[in-house]
Amino acid sequence: MPLVPPYIESLRPYEPGRSIEEVRREYGLTDVSKLASNENPLGPSPLALEAIRRELAGLNLYPNGGLDLRRTLAEKFDLRPDNVIAGSGSEGIMSGIIRTFLCDDDEVLTTDAAFIGFQVLARSRGVKYRTVPYRDWHYDLAALAGQISEKTKIVYLANPNNPTGTIFTRHEFDSFYRHVPERVLIILDEAYFEYAKDNPRYPDSMHYRYDNVITLRTFSKIYGLAGLRVGYGFAHEELIANLLKVKLTFEPGVLAQIGAVAALEDVEFVNRSLESNARGRAMIAAGMREMGFEVVPSEANFVMVPLGSAETAKWLTEELVRRGVIVRPLGAFGIPHAIRISTGTDEDHRMLLDALKQLHLKEILCRS
Ligand SMILES: Cc1ncc(COP(=O)(O)O)c(C=O)c1O
């Protein structure tokens, strides 16, 4: 009997991508833009930082399992704390969902090239992981509904989706939901909710609460707290009660909880982040389209750029990094011929577009 089960043995460890410091050192650069991890380029929420500084002296004490944050979120969204869970990032909660609900014979269903964090978590449980292809870089909800079998336990949907940046609409979700049996749990991952919420076609899952849907959101994106690791989920109290049995007792950490509670008040920072993102997304998309690239229309804080081949995507990623711009190649997600570019500051976008101009589109397309 091998020590490690085959479904773990065959996994590839997550590669976080190169850091700014690493790229500076390796290429002897001073200015480096990291547009690879969908982080907030404006830094962390200032109100969160202030609250965290005030709390440092209390670090000798254990946290209370997220209770303060659950209460604050319940009040903000007009729910009861029993309907809310808080954890170490939305990935922390996803991990709890996998451990709480999946049995060995269950199947997980999602799209091809789904968010890598979910892929890793689901595959590491050793259950059958089934996917359907995208339709024009969007979730094909009709095809997904058609693939639900007696063994399907979880359907994972990210809206907006990472890495494509696309959304499915309220109408599409309503039609899909009619085909989902109650025994199937839908994870609605809304990590990028704030960026899409003003689109009237976007289905904010808080507007219709179903007993078999869990909504996941995060402080990592719009609140600029990715390094703190804190996220939350909303669901029926029975689902939450079972998740709470399995959750790591003390997550989220003390600073994560304090920072998150304070960030919820930081309306000015959220608005500034939204504005900066909309401007950045438009600048990247317009600049790159003008050069002849295909840029998938995005509702998130990044854009996906399909290229002619995996070789071109690899080459372009490397040439950009040499010029101080770190982007994300999407091989690990399952789209090796595409790259993903996060929004940054205006200066980051200028660096990106300048680097692309230096490379000459013809050279890039010739490789496709
Ligand atoms: C779709 C999606 N879900 C979840 C996450 C993870 O969020 P967190 O930092 O809250 O774990 C990400 C991060 O990139 C994401 O893109």
Coordinates of C-alpha atoms and ligand atoms in Angstrom, one line a residue:
M1 CA 0.0 0.0 0.0
P2 CA 1.6 3.3 -1.0
L3 CA 1.7 5.9 1.8
V4 CA 0.2 8.6 -0.4
P5 CA -3.1 7.9 -2.3
P6 CA -2.8 8.1 -6.1
Y7 CA -5.1 11.1 -6.4
I8 CA -2.7 13.1 -4.1
E9 CA 0.4 11.7 -5.8
S10 CA -0.8 12.9 -9.2
L11 CA -1.5 16.5 -8.0
R12 CA 0.9 19.3 -8.9
P13 CA 1.7 21.7 -6.1
Y14 CA 0.3 25.2 -6.5
E15 CA 2.9 27.6 -8.0
P16 CA 2.3 31.1 -6.6
G17 CA 4.1 32.9 -9.5
R18 CA 7.1 35.1 -9.3
S19 CA 7.3 37.8 -6.7
I20 CA 8.4 41.4 -7.4
E21 CA 11.6 41.0 -5.4
E22 CA 12.5 37.8 -7.3
V23 CA 12.0 39.5 -10.7
R24 CA 14.0 42.5 -9.6
R25 CA 16.9 40.3 -8.6
E26 CA 16.8 38.0 -11.5
Y27 CA 16.6 40.6 -14.2
G28 CA 18.3 43.5 -12.5
L29 CA 15.2 45.7 -12.7
T30 CA 14.1 48.5 -10.4
D31 CA 10.5 48.9 -11.6
V32 CA 8.5 45.8 -11.6
S33 CA 4.7 45.5 -11.9
K34 CA 2.9 42.4 -10.6
L35 CA -0.2 41.9 -12.6
A36 CA -0.5 38.2 -11.9
S37 CA -2.6 37.5 -8.8
N38 CA -5.7 39.7 -8.9
E39 CA -4.6 41.7 -5.9
N40 CA -5.7 45.2 -5.1
P41 CA -3.0 47.6 -6.4
L42 CA -4.1 50.4 -4.0
G43 CA -2.8 48.4 -1.0
P44 CA -4.9 47.3 2.0
S45 CA -7.9 49.1 3.3
P46 CA -6.5 51.9 5.6
L47 CA -9.3 51.4 8.1
A48 CA -8.3 47.7 8.4
L49 CA -4.7 48.6 8.9
E50 CA -5.5 51.0 11.7
A51 CA -7.6 48.5 13.5
I52 CA -4.9 45.8 13.1
R53 CA -2.3 48.1 14.6
R54 CA -4.5 48.7 17.6
E55 CA -5.0 45.0 18.1
L56 CA -1.4 43.8 18.0
A57 CA -0.9 43.7 21.8
G58 CA -3.8 41.2 22.1
L59 CA -2.1 38.5 20.1
N60 CA -1.4 36.3 23.1
L61 CA -5.2 35.4 23.1
Y62 CA -7.0 32.9 20.9
P63 CA -9.6 34.3 18.5
N64 CA -13.3 33.5 18.9
G65 CA -13.8 31.5 15.7
G66 CA -15.0 34.5 13.6
L67 CA -18.0 35.3 15.8
D68 CA -17.5 39.1 15.7
L69 CA -17.2 39.1 11.9
R70 CA -20.2 36.8 11.5
R71 CA -22.3 39.2 13.7
T72 CA -21.1 42.2 11.8
L73 CA -21.8 40.6 8.4
A74 CA -25.2 39.4 9.6
E75 CA -26.2 42.9 10.5
K76 CA -24.8 44.4 7.2
F77 CA -26.7 41.9 5.1
D78 CA -29.8 41.6 7.2
L79 CA -29.3 37.9 8.2
R80 CA -28.8 36.0 11.3
P81 CA -25.2 35.0 12.5
D82 CA -26.4 31.4 12.1
N83 CA -26.5 32.0 8.3
V84 CA -22.9 33.3 8.2
I85 CA -19.5 31.6 8.4
A86 CA -16.1 33.3 8.4
G87 CA -12.8 31.5 7.6
S88 CA -9.2 31.8 6.4
G89 CA -10.1 33.2 3.0
S90 CA -12.9 31.9 0.9
E91 CA -10.6 29.1 0.1
G92 CA -10.5 28.1 3.7
I93 CA -14.3 27.9 3.7
M94 CA -14.2 25.9 0.4
S95 CA -11.9 23.5 2.1
G96 CA -14.4 23.1 4.9
I97 CA -17.2 22.5 2.3
I98 CA -15.2 19.7 0.7
R99 CA -14.6 18.0 4.0
T100 CA -18.1 18.5 5.3
F101 CA -20.2 17.3 2.4
L102 CA -18.3 15.0 0.1
C103 CA -18.4 11.2 0.5
D104 CA -16.1 8.9 -1.5
D105 CA -18.6 8.1 -4.3
D106 CA -19.8 11.6 -4.8
E107 CA -19.0 13.7 -7.9
V108 CA -18.1 17.3 -8.2
L109 CA -19.2 19.2 -11.4
T110 CA -17.9 22.4 -12.7
T111 CA -16.5 24.1 -15.8
D112 CA -13.3 23.3 -17.6
A113 CA -10.4 25.3 -16.3
A114 CA -12.2 26.4 -13.1
F115 CA -10.5 28.6 -10.4
I116 CA -7.4 26.7 -9.6
G117 CA -7.9 26.8 -5.8
F118 CA -11.2 24.9 -6.2
Q119 CA -9.6 22.4 -8.6
V120 CA -6.9 21.6 -6.1
L121 CA -9.2 21.2 -3.2
A122 CA -11.7 19.0 -5.0
R123 CA -9.1 16.8 -6.6
S124 CA -7.3 16.3 -3.3
R125 CA -10.5 14.7 -1.9
G126 CA -10.2 11.9 -4.4
V127 CA -13.7 12.1 -5.7
K128 CA -14.7 12.2 -9.3
Y129 CA -14.2 15.6 -10.8
R130 CA -16.2 16.3 -13.9
T131 CA -16.2 19.4 -16.1
V132 CA -18.0 20.8 -19.2
P133 CA -16.3 23.1 -21.7
Y134 CA -16.8 26.9 -21.8
R135 CA -19.1 28.4 -24.4
D136 CA -17.4 31.6 -25.7
W137 CA -15.4 31.8 -22.4
H138 CA -18.6 31.7 -20.4
Y139 CA -20.0 29.0 -18.1
D140 CA -22.3 26.8 -20.2
L141 CA -25.0 26.5 -17.5
A142 CA -27.3 24.5 -19.8
A143 CA -24.6 21.9 -20.4
L144 CA -23.8 21.8 -16.7
A145 CA -27.4 21.2 -15.9
G146 CA -27.5 18.4 -18.4
Q147 CA -24.5 16.7 -16.8
I148 CA -25.9 16.5 -13.2
S149 CA -26.1 12.8 -12.3
E150 CA -27.3 10.9 -9.3
K151 CA -23.8 11.0 -8.0
T152 CA -23.3 14.8 -8.3
K153 CA -23.0 16.3 -4.8
I154 CA -21.4 19.7 -5.5
V155 CA -21.7 22.1 -8.5
Y156 CA -19.1 24.9 -8.3
L157 CA -19.8 28.2 -10.1
A158 CA -17.6 31.3 -9.9
N159 CA -19.4 34.5 -10.8
P160 CA -17.5 36.5 -12.1
N161 CA -15.3 33.6 -13.1
N162 CA -11.6 33.3 -12.7
P163 CA -9.7 33.1 -15.1
T164 CA -12.1 34.3 -17.8
G165 CA -13.5 37.3 -16.0
T166 CA -17.0 36.6 -17.5
I167 CA -20.3 36.4 -15.7
F168 CA -23.5 34.4 -16.1
T169 CA -26.7 36.4 -15.9
R170 CA -29.6 36.3 -13.6
H171 CA -31.7 34.8 -16.3
E172 CA -29.2 32.0 -17.0
F173 CA -28.8 31.2 -13.4
D174 CA -32.6 31.0 -12.9
S175 CA -33.0 28.6 -15.7
F176 CA -30.1 26.5 -14.5
Y177 CA -31.4 26.4 -10.9
R178 CA -34.7 24.8 -12.0
H179 CA -32.7 21.7 -13.1
V180 CA -30.7 21.3 -9.9
P181 CA -32.1 18.7 -7.5
E182 CA -32.2 19.9 -3.8
R183 CA -29.7 17.2 -2.8
V184 CA -27.0 19.0 -4.9
L185 CA -25.1 21.8 -3.2
I186 CA -24.2 24.8 -5.4
I187 CA -21.2 26.7 -4.4
L188 CA -21.6 30.3 -5.7
D189 CA -18.1 31.7 -5.5
E190 CA -18.5 35.5 -5.6
A191 CA -14.9 36.5 -4.8
Y192 CA -15.2 39.3 -7.4
F193 CA -18.8 40.2 -6.5
E194 CA -18.1 43.9 -5.8
Y195 CA -16.7 44.5 -9.2
A196 CA -19.8 43.1 -11.0
K197 CA -22.6 44.0 -8.6
D198 CA -23.7 47.1 -10.5
N199 CA -24.3 45.2 -13.7
P200 CA -28.1 44.8 -13.8
R201 CA -27.7 41.4 -15.4
Y202 CA -25.5 40.1 -12.6
P203 CA -27.3 37.7 -10.2
D204 CA -26.4 38.9 -6.7
S205 CA -27.0 35.6 -4.9
M206 CA -28.1 37.4 -1.7
H207 CA -31.3 38.4 -3.5
Y208 CA -32.5 34.9 -3.7
R209 CA -31.6 32.5 -0.9
Y210 CA -31.9 28.9 -1.8
D211 CA -31.4 26.1 0.8
N212 CA -28.8 24.3 -1.3
V213 CA -26.7 27.3 -2.3
I214 CA -23.7 28.6 -0.4
T215 CA -22.4 32.0 -1.4
L216 CA -18.7 32.7 -0.8
R217 CA -17.0 36.1 -0.7
T218 CA -13.7 37.5 0.3
F219 CA -11.7 40.4 1.8
S220 CA -8.8 39.5 -0.5
K221 CA -9.9 41.6 -3.5
I222 CA -11.8 44.8 -3.2
Y223 CA -10.7 45.3 0.5
G224 CA -7.0 44.7 -0.4
L225 CA -6.5 42.1 2.4
A226 CA -5.3 39.0 0.4
G227 CA -2.3 38.5 2.8
L228 CA -4.6 38.5 5.8
R229 CA -6.6 35.4 4.7
V230 CA -10.2 36.1 5.5
G231 CA -13.4 35.3 3.7
Y232 CA -17.0 34.5 4.4
G233 CA -20.0 32.5 3.3
F234 CA -23.8 32.8 3.5
A235 CA -26.1 29.8 3.5
H236 CA -29.0 28.1 5.2
E237 CA -28.4 27.6 8.9
E238 CA -28.3 23.8 8.7
L239 CA -25.5 24.0 6.1
I240 CA -23.6 26.6 8.3
A241 CA -24.1 24.5 11.4
N242 CA -22.5 21.5 9.7
L243 CA -19.6 23.6 8.3
L244 CA -19.0 24.9 11.8
K245 CA -18.5 21.4 13.1
V246 CA -15.7 20.8 10.7
K247 CA -14.1 24.3 10.5
L248 CA -10.6 24.8 12.1
T249 CA -11.6 25.9 15.5
F250 CA -9.7 29.2 15.6
E251 CA -9.9 30.5 12.0
P252 CA -10.0 33.3 11.1
G253 CA -7.1 34.7 13.1
V254 CA -7.4 37.6 15.5
L255 CA -5.9 40.2 13.1
A256 CA -7.9 38.8 10.1
Q257 CA -11.2 39.2 12.0
I258 CA -10.4 42.7 13.3
G259 CA -9.2 43.8 9.9
A260 CA -12.2 42.5 8.1
V261 CA -14.7 44.1 10.5
A262 CA -13.0 47.5 10.0
A263 CA -12.7 47.1 6.2
L264 CA -16.5 46.7 5.9
E265 CA -16.7 50.3 7.0
D266 CA -14.2 51.5 4.5
V267 CA -16.6 52.8 1.9
E268 CA -14.1 55.4 0.6
F269 CA -11.5 52.8 -0.1
V270 CA -13.9 50.4 -1.8
N271 CA -15.2 53.2 -4.1
R272 CA -11.6 54.3 -4.9
S273 CA -10.7 50.6 -5.7
L274 CA -13.7 50.2 -8.0
E275 CA -12.9 53.4 -9.8
S276 CA -9.3 52.5 -10.2
N277 CA -10.2 49.0 -11.4
A278 CA -12.7 50.2 -14.0
R279 CA -10.2 52.7 -15.4
G280 CA -7.4 50.1 -15.5
R281 CA -9.5 47.4 -17.1
A282 CA -10.6 49.8 -19.8
M283 CA -7.1 51.0 -20.4
I284 CA -5.6 47.5 -20.7
A285 CA -8.5 46.2 -22.9
A286 CA -8.5 49.3 -25.2
G287 CA -4.7 49.4 -25.5
M288 CA -4.3 45.7 -26.2
R289 CA -7.3 45.5 -28.6
E290 CA -5.8 48.4 -30.5
M291 CA -2.6 46.3 -31.0
G292 CA -4.7 43.4 -32.3
F293 CA -5.1 41.2 -29.2
E294 CA -8.3 39.5 -28.3
V295 CA -9.3 40.6 -24.8
V296 CA -12.2 38.7 -23.2
P297 CA -14.7 41.2 -21.8
S298 CA -14.3 41.1 -18.0
E299 CA -16.4 42.0 -15.0
A300 CA -13.6 41.4 -12.5
N301 CA -10.2 42.9 -11.6
F302 CA -8.3 41.2 -14.4
V303 CA -8.7 40.3 -18.1
M304 CA -7.9 37.1 -19.9
V305 CA -6.1 37.3 -23.3
P306 CA -6.2 34.1 -25.4
L307 CA -3.2 33.8 -27.7
G308 CA -2.6 31.6 -30.7
S309 CA -0.8 28.8 -28.9
A310 CA 0.7 27.6 -25.6
E311 CA 4.1 28.4 -27.0
T312 CA 3.1 32.0 -27.7
A313 CA 1.6 32.4 -24.2
K314 CA 4.8 31.1 -22.6
W315 CA 7.0 33.3 -24.8
L316 CA 5.0 36.4 -24.1
T317 CA 4.9 35.8 -20.3
E318 CA 8.7 35.5 -20.3
E319 CA 9.3 38.6 -22.6
L320 CA 7.0 40.7 -20.4
V321 CA 8.7 39.6 -17.2
R322 CA 12.1 40.5 -18.7
R323 CA 10.6 44.0 -19.1
G324 CA 9.4 44.1 -15.5
V325 CA 5.7 43.1 -16.0
I326 CA 4.6 39.9 -14.3
V327 CA 1.4 38.3 -15.8
R328 CA -0.2 34.9 -15.2
P329 CA 0.1 32.1 -17.8
L330 CA -2.9 29.9 -17.5
G331 CA -1.4 26.4 -18.2
A332 CA -2.1 25.3 -14.6
F333 CA -5.7 26.3 -14.9
G334 CA -6.0 24.3 -18.1
I335 CA -5.9 27.1 -20.7
P336 CA -2.2 27.0 -21.8
H337 CA -2.7 29.3 -24.8
A338 CA -4.0 32.2 -22.7
I339 CA -2.6 34.7 -20.1
R340 CA -4.4 36.6 -17.4
I341 CA -3.5 40.2 -16.6
S342 CA -4.7 41.8 -13.3
T343 CA -5.5 45.5 -13.1
G344 CA -2.8 47.6 -11.4
T345 CA -2.0 51.3 -11.1
D346 CA -2.0 53.6 -14.1
E347 CA 1.8 53.3 -14.1
D348 CA 1.6 49.5 -14.2
H349 CA -0.7 49.7 -17.2
R350 CA 1.6 52.1 -19.0
M351 CA 4.5 49.7 -18.4
L352 CA 2.5 46.8 -19.7
L353 CA 1.4 48.6 -22.9
D354 CA 4.9 50.0 -23.5
A355 CA 6.4 46.5 -23.1
L356 CA 3.9 45.1 -25.6
K357 CA 4.7 47.8 -28.0
Q358 CA 8.4 47.0 -27.8
L359 CA 7.6 43.4 -28.6
H360 CA 5.7 44.3 -31.8
L361 CA 2.5 42.5 -32.3
K362 CA 3.7 41.0 -35.6
E363 CA 6.4 39.1 -33.7
I364 CA 3.8 37.8 -31.2
L365 CA 1.3 36.8 -33.9
C366 CA 3.9 35.1 -36.0
R367 CA 4.4 32.7 -33.1
S368 CA 0.7 31.7 -33.0
Ligands
LIG1 C1 -12.8 32.7 -8.0 C2 -12.0 32.8 -6.7 N1 -12.4 32.3 -5.6 C3 -11.7 32.4 -4.5 C4 -10.5 33.0 -4.4 C5 -9.7 32.9 -3.2 O1 -10.0 33.9 -2.4 P1 -9.4 33.9 -0.9 O2 -8.2 34.8 -0.9 O3 -10.6 34.5 -0.1 O4 -9.1 32.6 -0.4 C6 -9.9 33.5 -5.6 C7 -8.6 34.2 -5.6 O5 -8.0 34.5 -6.5 C8 -10.7 33.5 -6.8 O6 -10.2 33.9 -7.9

